[in-house]
mmCIF file of C-alpha atoms and ligand atoms in Angstrom:
data_model
loop_
_atom_site.group_PDB
_atom_site.id
_atom_site.type_symbol
_atom_site.label_atom_id
_atom_site.label_comp_id
_atom_site.label_asym_id
_atom_site.label_seq_id
_atom_site.Cartn_x
_atom_site.Cartn_y
_atom_site.Cartn_z
ATOM 1 C CA MET A 19 -0.017 -0.061 0.042
ATOM 2 C CA LYS A 20 1.371 3.484 -0.912
ATOM 3 C CA LYS A 21 1.906 6.029 1.971
ATOM 4 C CA THR A 22 0.653 9.573 1.582
ATOM 5 C CA LEU A 23 1.547 12.669 3.690
ATOM 6 C CA THR A 24 -0.337 15.946 4.368
ATOM 7 C CA ILE A 25 1.579 18.665 6.184
ATOM 8 C CA ALA A 26 -1.498 20.906 6.965
ATOM 9 C CA GLY A 27 -3.706 22.502 9.499
ATOM 10 C CA SER A 28 -6.468 20.948 11.547
ATOM 11 C CA ASP A 29 -9.921 21.745 10.785
ATOM 12 C CA SER A 30 -11.650 20.420 13.979
ATOM 13 C CA THR A 31 -14.977 20.373 12.134
ATOM 14 C CA GLY A 32 -13.617 17.574 9.952
ATOM 15 C CA GLY A 33 -14.367 19.155 6.448
ATOM 16 C CA ALA A 34 -11.319 20.611 5.310
ATOM 17 C CA GLY A 35 -7.569 20.637 6.444
ATOM 18 C CA LEU A 36 -5.728 17.557 7.391
ATOM 19 C CA GLN A 37 -8.958 15.720 8.290
ATOM 20 C CA ALA A 38 -10.246 16.207 4.594
ATOM 21 C CA ASP A 39 -6.800 15.090 3.436
ATOM 22 C CA LEU A 40 -6.646 11.768 5.813
ATOM 23 C CA LYS A 41 -10.262 10.791 4.689
ATOM 24 C CA THR A 42 -9.440 11.290 1.015
ATOM 25 C CA PHE A 43 -6.133 9.428 1.124
ATOM 26 C CA GLN A 44 -7.998 6.466 2.581
ATOM 27 C CA GLU A 45 -10.606 6.602 -0.082
ATOM 28 C CA PHE A 46 -8.025 6.083 -2.600
ATOM 29 C CA SER A 47 -6.680 3.248 -0.593
ATOM 30 C CA THR A 48 -3.501 4.976 0.359
ATOM 31 C CA PHE A 49 -2.104 5.011 3.894
ATOM 32 C CA GLY A 50 -2.523 8.703 5.136
ATOM 33 C CA MET A 51 -0.032 10.244 7.463
ATOM 34 C CA SER A 52 -0.099 13.879 8.778
ATOM 35 C CA ALA A 53 2.263 16.644 10.282
ATOM 36 C CA ILE A 54 0.007 19.136 11.947
ATOM 37 C CA THR A 55 0.954 22.785 11.524
ATOM 38 C CA SER A 56 -1.868 24.870 12.996
ATOM 39 C CA ILE A 57 -5.234 24.402 14.562
ATOM 40 C CA VAL A 58 -8.324 26.057 13.157
ATOM 41 C CA THR A 59 -11.308 26.761 15.457
ATOM 42 C CA MET A 60 -14.605 28.812 15.110
ATOM 43 C CA ASP A 61 -16.156 30.997 17.568
ATOM 44 C CA SER A 62 -19.924 30.307 17.683
ATOM 45 C CA THR A 63 -20.537 33.437 19.581
ATOM 46 C CA ARG A 64 -18.779 35.624 17.018
ATOM 47 C CA ASN A 65 -20.487 34.471 13.714
ATOM 48 C CA TRP A 66 -18.298 31.424 13.482
ATOM 49 C CA SER A 67 -15.288 33.625 12.847
ATOM 50 C CA HIS A 68 -12.172 31.311 12.472
ATOM 51 C CA GLU A 69 -9.098 31.569 14.624
ATOM 52 C CA ILE A 70 -5.800 29.924 13.884
ATOM 53 C CA ASP A 71 -3.319 28.826 16.469
ATOM 54 C CA THR A 72 -0.146 27.743 15.091
ATOM 55 C CA ILE A 73 2.065 24.788 16.119
ATOM 56 C CA GLU A 74 5.612 25.707 16.974
ATOM 57 C CA PRO A 75 8.038 24.944 13.966
ATOM 58 C CA TYR A 76 10.211 22.832 15.958
ATOM 59 C CA ILE A 77 7.090 20.521 16.833
ATOM 60 C CA VAL A 78 6.358 20.277 12.973
ATOM 61 C CA LYS A 79 9.972 19.361 12.337
ATOM 62 C CA LYS A 80 9.756 16.590 14.992
ATOM 63 C CA GLN A 81 6.692 15.035 13.370
ATOM 64 C CA LEU A 82 8.356 15.225 9.822
ATOM 65 C CA GLU A 83 11.522 13.500 11.302
ATOM 66 C CA THR A 84 9.213 10.773 12.686
ATOM 67 C CA ILE A 85 7.506 10.210 9.422
ATOM 68 C CA PHE A 86 10.597 10.536 6.957
ATOM 69 C CA SER A 87 12.747 8.231 9.134
ATOM 70 C CA ALA A 88 10.505 5.399 8.289
ATOM 71 C CA GLY A 89 10.949 6.144 4.549
ATOM 72 C CA ASN A 90 9.539 8.582 2.123
ATOM 73 C CA PRO A 91 5.742 8.671 1.216
ATOM 74 C CA ALA A 92 4.943 8.018 -2.400
ATOM 75 C CA ALA A 93 3.327 11.551 -2.389
ATOM 76 C CA LEU A 94 2.647 14.275 -0.142
ATOM 77 C CA LYS A 95 0.855 17.588 -0.061
ATOM 78 C CA THR A 96 1.168 20.866 1.862
ATOM 79 C CA GLY A 97 -1.954 22.987 2.975
ATOM 80 C CA MET A 98 -2.199 25.559 5.616
ATOM 81 C CA LEU A 99 1.301 26.098 7.090
ATOM 82 C CA GLY A 100 0.667 28.570 9.759
ATOM 83 C CA ASP A 101 3.905 30.122 11.059
ATOM 84 C CA ILE A 102 6.111 31.404 8.242
ATOM 85 C CA ARG A 103 9.201 29.632 10.059
ATOM 86 C CA THR A 104 7.342 26.328 9.449
ATOM 87 C CA ILE A 105 7.606 26.911 5.695
ATOM 88 C CA SER A 106 11.345 27.039 5.861
ATOM 89 C CA VAL A 107 11.360 23.968 8.206
ATOM 90 C CA VAL A 108 9.184 22.008 5.530
ATOM 91 C CA ARG A 109 11.635 22.958 2.837
ATOM 92 C CA GLU A 110 14.705 21.958 4.805
ATOM 93 C CA LEU A 111 13.219 18.735 5.552
ATOM 94 C CA LEU A 112 12.068 18.087 1.933
ATOM 95 C CA ASP A 113 15.615 19.095 0.753
ATOM 96 C CA HIS A 114 17.155 16.605 3.112
ATOM 97 C CA TYR A 115 14.826 13.507 2.449
ATOM 98 C CA GLN A 116 14.123 14.297 -1.453
ATOM 99 C CA PRO A 117 10.588 12.616 -1.508
ATOM 100 C CA ARG A 118 8.854 12.648 -4.996
ATOM 101 C CA ASN A 119 5.314 13.910 -5.925
ATOM 102 C CA ILE A 120 5.067 17.209 -4.076
ATOM 103 C CA VAL A 121 1.727 18.694 -4.102
ATOM 104 C CA ILE A 122 1.577 22.377 -2.954
ATOM 105 C CA ASP A 123 -1.854 23.758 -2.201
ATOM 106 C CA PRO A 124 -0.960 27.391 -1.450
ATOM 107 C CA VAL A 125 -3.663 28.120 0.999
ATOM 108 C CA LEU A 126 -3.321 31.867 1.674
ATOM 109 C CA ALA A 127 -6.690 32.215 3.207
ATOM 110 C CA CYS A 128 -9.907 30.359 3.816
ATOM 111 C CA LYS A 129 -13.389 31.849 4.491
ATOM 112 C CA GLY A 130 -13.304 33.577 7.768
ATOM 113 C CA THR A 131 -9.455 33.709 7.678
ATOM 114 C CA ALA A 132 -9.035 36.129 4.877
ATOM 115 C CA GLY A 133 -6.007 38.320 5.522
ATOM 116 C CA ILE A 134 -4.573 36.454 8.407
ATOM 117 C CA LEU A 135 -2.170 34.360 6.469
ATOM 118 C CA LEU A 136 -1.895 36.311 3.443
ATOM 119 C CA SER A 137 0.932 38.844 3.362
ATOM 120 C CA GLU A 138 3.665 36.975 5.232
ATOM 121 C CA ASN A 139 3.171 33.522 3.666
ATOM 122 C CA THR A 140 2.753 34.535 0.005
ATOM 123 C CA GLU A 141 6.531 35.427 -0.597
ATOM 124 C CA THR A 142 7.707 32.359 1.265
ATOM 125 C CA ILE A 143 5.419 29.971 -0.515
ATOM 126 C CA ARG A 144 6.435 31.359 -3.764
ATOM 127 C CA THR A 145 10.159 31.254 -3.245
ATOM 128 C CA GLN A 146 10.605 28.070 -0.978
ATOM 129 C CA LEU A 147 7.702 25.741 -1.976
ATOM 130 C CA LEU A 148 6.842 26.382 -5.614
ATOM 131 C CA PRO A 149 10.293 25.596 -6.932
ATOM 132 C CA ILE A 150 9.984 22.043 -5.507
ATOM 133 C CA ALA A 151 6.317 21.561 -6.605
ATOM 134 C CA ASP A 152 5.185 18.801 -9.049
ATOM 135 C CA ILE A 153 1.965 20.502 -8.974
ATOM 136 C CA THR A 154 0.375 23.442 -7.205
ATOM 137 C CA THR A 155 -3.389 23.989 -6.966
ATOM 138 C CA PRO A 156 -4.143 27.795 -6.298
ATOM 139 C CA ASN A 157 -7.836 29.036 -6.695
ATOM 140 C CA LEU A 158 -8.600 32.057 -8.496
ATOM 141 C CA ILE A 159 -7.836 34.252 -5.572
ATOM 142 C CA GLU A 160 -4.652 32.591 -4.675
ATOM 143 C CA ALA A 161 -3.553 32.603 -8.324
ATOM 144 C CA GLY A 162 -3.991 36.255 -8.664
ATOM 145 C CA ILE A 163 -2.008 36.958 -5.473
ATOM 146 C CA LEU A 164 0.819 34.497 -6.248
ATOM 147 C CA SER A 165 1.130 35.638 -9.785
ATOM 148 C CA GLY A 166 0.995 39.321 -8.727
ATOM 149 C CA LEU A 167 -1.796 39.889 -11.321
ATOM 150 C CA GLY A 168 -4.469 40.523 -9.010
ATOM 151 C CA ASP A 169 -8.104 39.872 -10.060
ATOM 152 C CA LEU A 170 -8.208 37.360 -12.760
ATOM 153 C CA SER A 171 -11.365 38.021 -14.659
ATOM 154 C CA SER A 172 -10.869 36.540 -18.141
ATOM 155 C CA LEU A 173 -9.359 33.158 -19.295
ATOM 156 C CA SER A 174 -6.335 34.935 -20.823
ATOM 157 C CA GLU A 175 -5.517 36.364 -17.439
ATOM 158 C CA ILE A 176 -5.741 32.881 -15.966
ATOM 159 C CA GLU A 177 -3.587 31.333 -18.600
ATOM 160 C CA HIS A 178 -1.029 34.291 -17.816
ATOM 161 C CA ALA A 179 -1.111 33.636 -14.203
ATOM 162 C CA ALA A 180 -0.584 29.970 -14.734
ATOM 163 C CA LYS A 181 2.512 30.779 -16.915
ATOM 164 C CA ILE A 182 3.972 33.054 -14.206
ATOM 165 C CA ILE A 183 3.375 30.516 -11.434
ATOM 166 C CA HIS A 184 4.892 27.947 -13.601
ATOM 167 C CA GLU A 185 7.973 30.058 -13.893
ATOM 168 C CA PHE A 186 8.302 30.138 -10.314
ATOM 169 C CA GLY A 187 9.259 26.513 -10.445
ATOM 170 C CA ALA A 188 5.968 24.401 -10.288
ATOM 171 C CA LYS A 189 6.251 21.658 -12.894
ATOM 172 C CA HIS A 190 2.245 21.628 -13.242
ATOM 173 C CA VAL A 191 -0.234 24.357 -12.195
ATOM 174 C CA VAL A 192 -3.880 23.897 -11.944
ATOM 175 C CA ILE A 193 -5.929 27.006 -11.289
ATOM 176 C CA LYS A 194 -9.341 26.207 -9.872
ATOM 177 C CA GLY A 195 -11.862 28.766 -11.465
ATOM 178 C CA GLY A 196 -14.714 27.013 -9.797
ATOM 179 C CA ARG A 197 -17.860 29.077 -9.824
ATOM 180 C CA ARG A 198 -16.181 32.243 -9.222
ATOM 181 C CA PHE A 199 -15.228 32.490 -12.891
ATOM 182 C CA ASP A 200 -18.460 31.420 -14.707
ATOM 183 C CA ASP A 201 -21.697 30.741 -12.908
ATOM 184 C CA ARG A 202 -22.695 27.670 -15.437
ATOM 185 C CA GLU A 203 -19.431 25.703 -15.632
ATOM 186 C CA ALA A 204 -16.574 25.107 -13.050
ATOM 187 C CA LEU A 205 -13.500 25.648 -15.171
ATOM 188 C CA ASP A 206 -10.237 24.543 -14.031
ATOM 189 C CA VAL A 207 -7.152 25.337 -16.134
ATOM 190 C CA PHE A 208 -4.108 23.022 -16.140
ATOM 191 C CA TYR A 209 -0.796 23.995 -17.386
ATOM 192 C CA ASP A 210 2.235 21.761 -17.866
ATOM 193 C CA GLY A 211 4.719 24.458 -19.121
ATOM 194 C CA LYS A 212 3.771 23.742 -22.727
ATOM 195 C CA SER A 213 0.085 23.534 -23.251
ATOM 196 C CA PHE A 214 -3.165 24.199 -21.487
ATOM 197 C CA ASP A 215 -5.855 21.636 -20.800
ATOM 198 C CA TYR A 216 -9.382 22.869 -19.664
ATOM 199 C CA LEU A 217 -11.224 20.870 -17.165
ATOM 200 C CA LYS A 218 -15.078 21.528 -16.995
ATOM 201 C CA SER A 219 -17.887 20.280 -14.780
ATOM 202 C CA PRO A 220 -21.253 21.690 -14.253
ATOM 203 C CA ILE A 221 -21.701 24.228 -11.449
ATOM 204 C CA ILE A 222 -23.450 22.845 -8.418
ATOM 205 C CA HIS A 223 -25.564 25.497 -6.694
ATOM 206 C CA THR A 224 -24.836 24.836 -3.071
ATOM 207 C CA ASP A 225 -23.174 26.384 -0.017
ATOM 208 C CA ASN A 226 -21.955 22.986 1.265
ATOM 209 C CA ASN A 227 -18.581 23.183 -0.311
ATOM 210 C CA HIS A 228 -16.348 23.422 2.671
ATOM 211 C CA GLY A 229 -13.236 21.263 2.312
ATOM 212 C CA ALA A 230 -13.376 21.090 -1.503
ATOM 213 C CA GLY A 231 -9.944 22.892 -2.206
ATOM 214 C CA CYS A 232 -8.004 20.730 0.383
ATOM 215 C CA THR A 233 -10.012 17.568 -0.731
ATOM 216 C CA PHE A 234 -8.896 18.331 -4.426
ATOM 217 C CA ALA A 235 -5.247 18.592 -3.676
ATOM 218 C CA ALA A 236 -5.450 15.542 -1.685
ATOM 219 C CA ALA A 237 -7.029 13.608 -4.215
ATOM 220 C CA ILE A 238 -4.321 14.622 -6.697
ATOM 221 C CA THR A 239 -1.724 13.533 -4.166
ATOM 222 C CA ALA A 240 -3.364 10.059 -3.742
ATOM 223 C CA GLY A 241 -3.598 9.645 -7.430
ATOM 224 C CA LEU A 242 0.162 10.575 -7.984
ATOM 225 C CA ALA A 243 0.927 8.233 -5.060
ATOM 226 C CA ASN A 244 -1.009 5.482 -7.046
ATOM 227 C CA GLY A 245 1.128 6.013 -10.018
ATOM 228 C CA HIS A 246 -1.266 8.178 -12.329
ATOM 229 C CA THR A 247 0.185 10.990 -14.351
ATOM 230 C CA THR A 248 -0.429 14.335 -13.070
ATOM 231 C CA LEU A 249 -3.240 15.195 -15.728
ATOM 232 C CA ASP A 250 -4.831 12.020 -14.859
ATOM 233 C CA ALA A 251 -4.593 12.616 -11.241
ATOM 234 C CA VAL A 252 -6.075 16.087 -11.705
ATOM 235 C CA LYS A 253 -9.096 14.735 -13.798
ATOM 236 C CA THR A 254 -10.032 11.969 -11.192
ATOM 237 C CA ALA A 255 -9.575 14.657 -8.376
ATOM 238 C CA LYS A 256 -11.957 16.902 -10.239
ATOM 239 C CA ALA A 257 -14.534 14.076 -10.462
ATOM 240 C CA PHE A 258 -14.111 13.031 -6.774
ATOM 241 C CA VAL A 259 -14.625 16.550 -5.473
ATOM 242 C CA HIS A 260 -17.652 17.089 -7.827
ATOM 243 C CA GLN A 261 -19.338 14.120 -6.366
ATOM 244 C CA ALA A 262 -18.300 15.164 -2.811
ATOM 245 C CA ILE A 263 -19.845 18.562 -3.254
ATOM 246 C CA MET A 264 -23.071 16.928 -4.811
ATOM 247 C CA ALA A 265 -23.346 14.927 -1.553
ATOM 248 C CA GLY A 266 -22.549 17.755 0.892
ATOM 249 C CA ALA A 267 -24.500 18.598 4.024
ATOM 250 C CA PRO A 268 -24.829 21.646 6.309
ATOM 251 C CA PHE A 269 -22.627 21.526 9.364
ATOM 252 C CA ASN A 270 -23.750 24.763 11.263
ATOM 253 C CA ALA A 271 -25.358 27.995 10.387
ATOM 254 C CA TYR A 272 -22.367 29.223 8.660
ATOM 255 C CA LEU A 273 -20.691 26.247 7.052
ATOM 256 C CA GLY A 274 -21.632 23.177 5.028
ATOM 257 C CA HIS A 275 -19.283 20.305 4.278
ATOM 258 C CA ILE A 276 -18.555 18.225 1.333
ATOM 259 C CA TRP A 277 -18.879 14.310 1.956
ATOM 260 C CA HIS A 278 -15.592 12.760 1.225
ATOM 261 C CA GLY A 279 -17.086 9.424 0.782
ATOM 262 C CA ALA A 280 -19.501 10.211 -2.088
ATOM 263 C CA TYR A 281 -17.287 8.771 -5.003
ATOM 264 C CA ARG A 282 -17.179 5.309 -3.156
ATOM 265 C CA ASP A 283 -20.880 5.629 -2.436
ATOM 266 C CA ASN A 284 -21.520 6.050 -5.829
ATOM 267 C CA GLY A 285 -20.008 2.748 -6.894
ATOM 268 C CA ASN A 286 -16.487 3.858 -7.830
ATOM 269 C CA ARG A 287 -13.289 2.166 -6.743
ATOM 270 C CA LEU A 288 -10.107 4.229 -6.444
ATOM 271 C CA THR A 289 -6.764 2.609 -6.643
HETATM 272 O O1 PXL B 308 -9.899 25.739 3.039
HETATM 273 C C1 PXL B 308 -8.789 26.228 3.454
HETATM 274 C C2 PXL B 308 -8.386 25.673 4.822
HETATM 275 C C3 PXL B 308 -7.196 24.848 4.888
HETATM 276 N N1 PXL B 308 -6.888 24.289 6.087
HETATM 277 C C4 PXL B 308 -7.536 24.343 7.196
HETATM 278 C C5 PXL B 308 -8.764 25.043 7.118
HETATM 279 C C6 PXL B 308 -9.226 25.591 5.993
HETATM 280 C C7 PXL B 308 -10.542 26.344 5.971
HETATM 281 O O2 PXL B 308 -11.374 26.454 6.934
HETATM 282 O O3 PXL B 308 -9.578 25.030 8.272
HETATM 283 C C8 PXL B 308 -7.147 23.757 8.446
#
């Protein structure tokens, strides 16, 4: 069985973060491991606003040493990294152990934490993590920030952002246009440094999409671990997330989760 690793924050509600990653890894029959970087909680007395408590970088390092000393995972992903020093620790460990199939989900903000992670993390992710990424998975907002282009409002701007992000060193880039770009089709733009692929699925009109971004990157990670090409892993991840959003359910007055088991429930087998 292939081993997969997430280096990410905890979403105590179980929809996003490392919980989403581990659930998704298991759906793909891979053995999921985690190094926790931060803990996200929500305050029900303050409109469910998110708070982030970061884990000290030396504790992240100890977790990674525990994991890597048993051998490299077949693929890994990074999500919310919390403390900026954690990003350097992660890079240092990855340089030392040289694992393959690195997926960088450049989490710069999530609903309710906008602005918290943004400024200090962007430059460090760009310079330290994108150069070692097999693939990075920004959403439209993250792609605008990482590329420095700001608001991306046309397909040619998305393509331009993908080229810039590729130049930072990521071998493949998939920009998740989702429903932000078009209200009929969820368009993701995939770029491998030579040509573009356009992945489309019908928009699902629902608010129960918490965890979709993390789950998409985790599904790509598991697909790579299972030996698929990057583009095939992305295509399967998109189908996996589409079905997970279709089967989503409200969690509280503010959030609705996707259901990570939907693909299997619908009779699909993932190995
Ligand atoms: O979806 C971004 C995200 C990533 N990681 C953690 C989160 C969230 C959003 O809530 O909680 C831990």
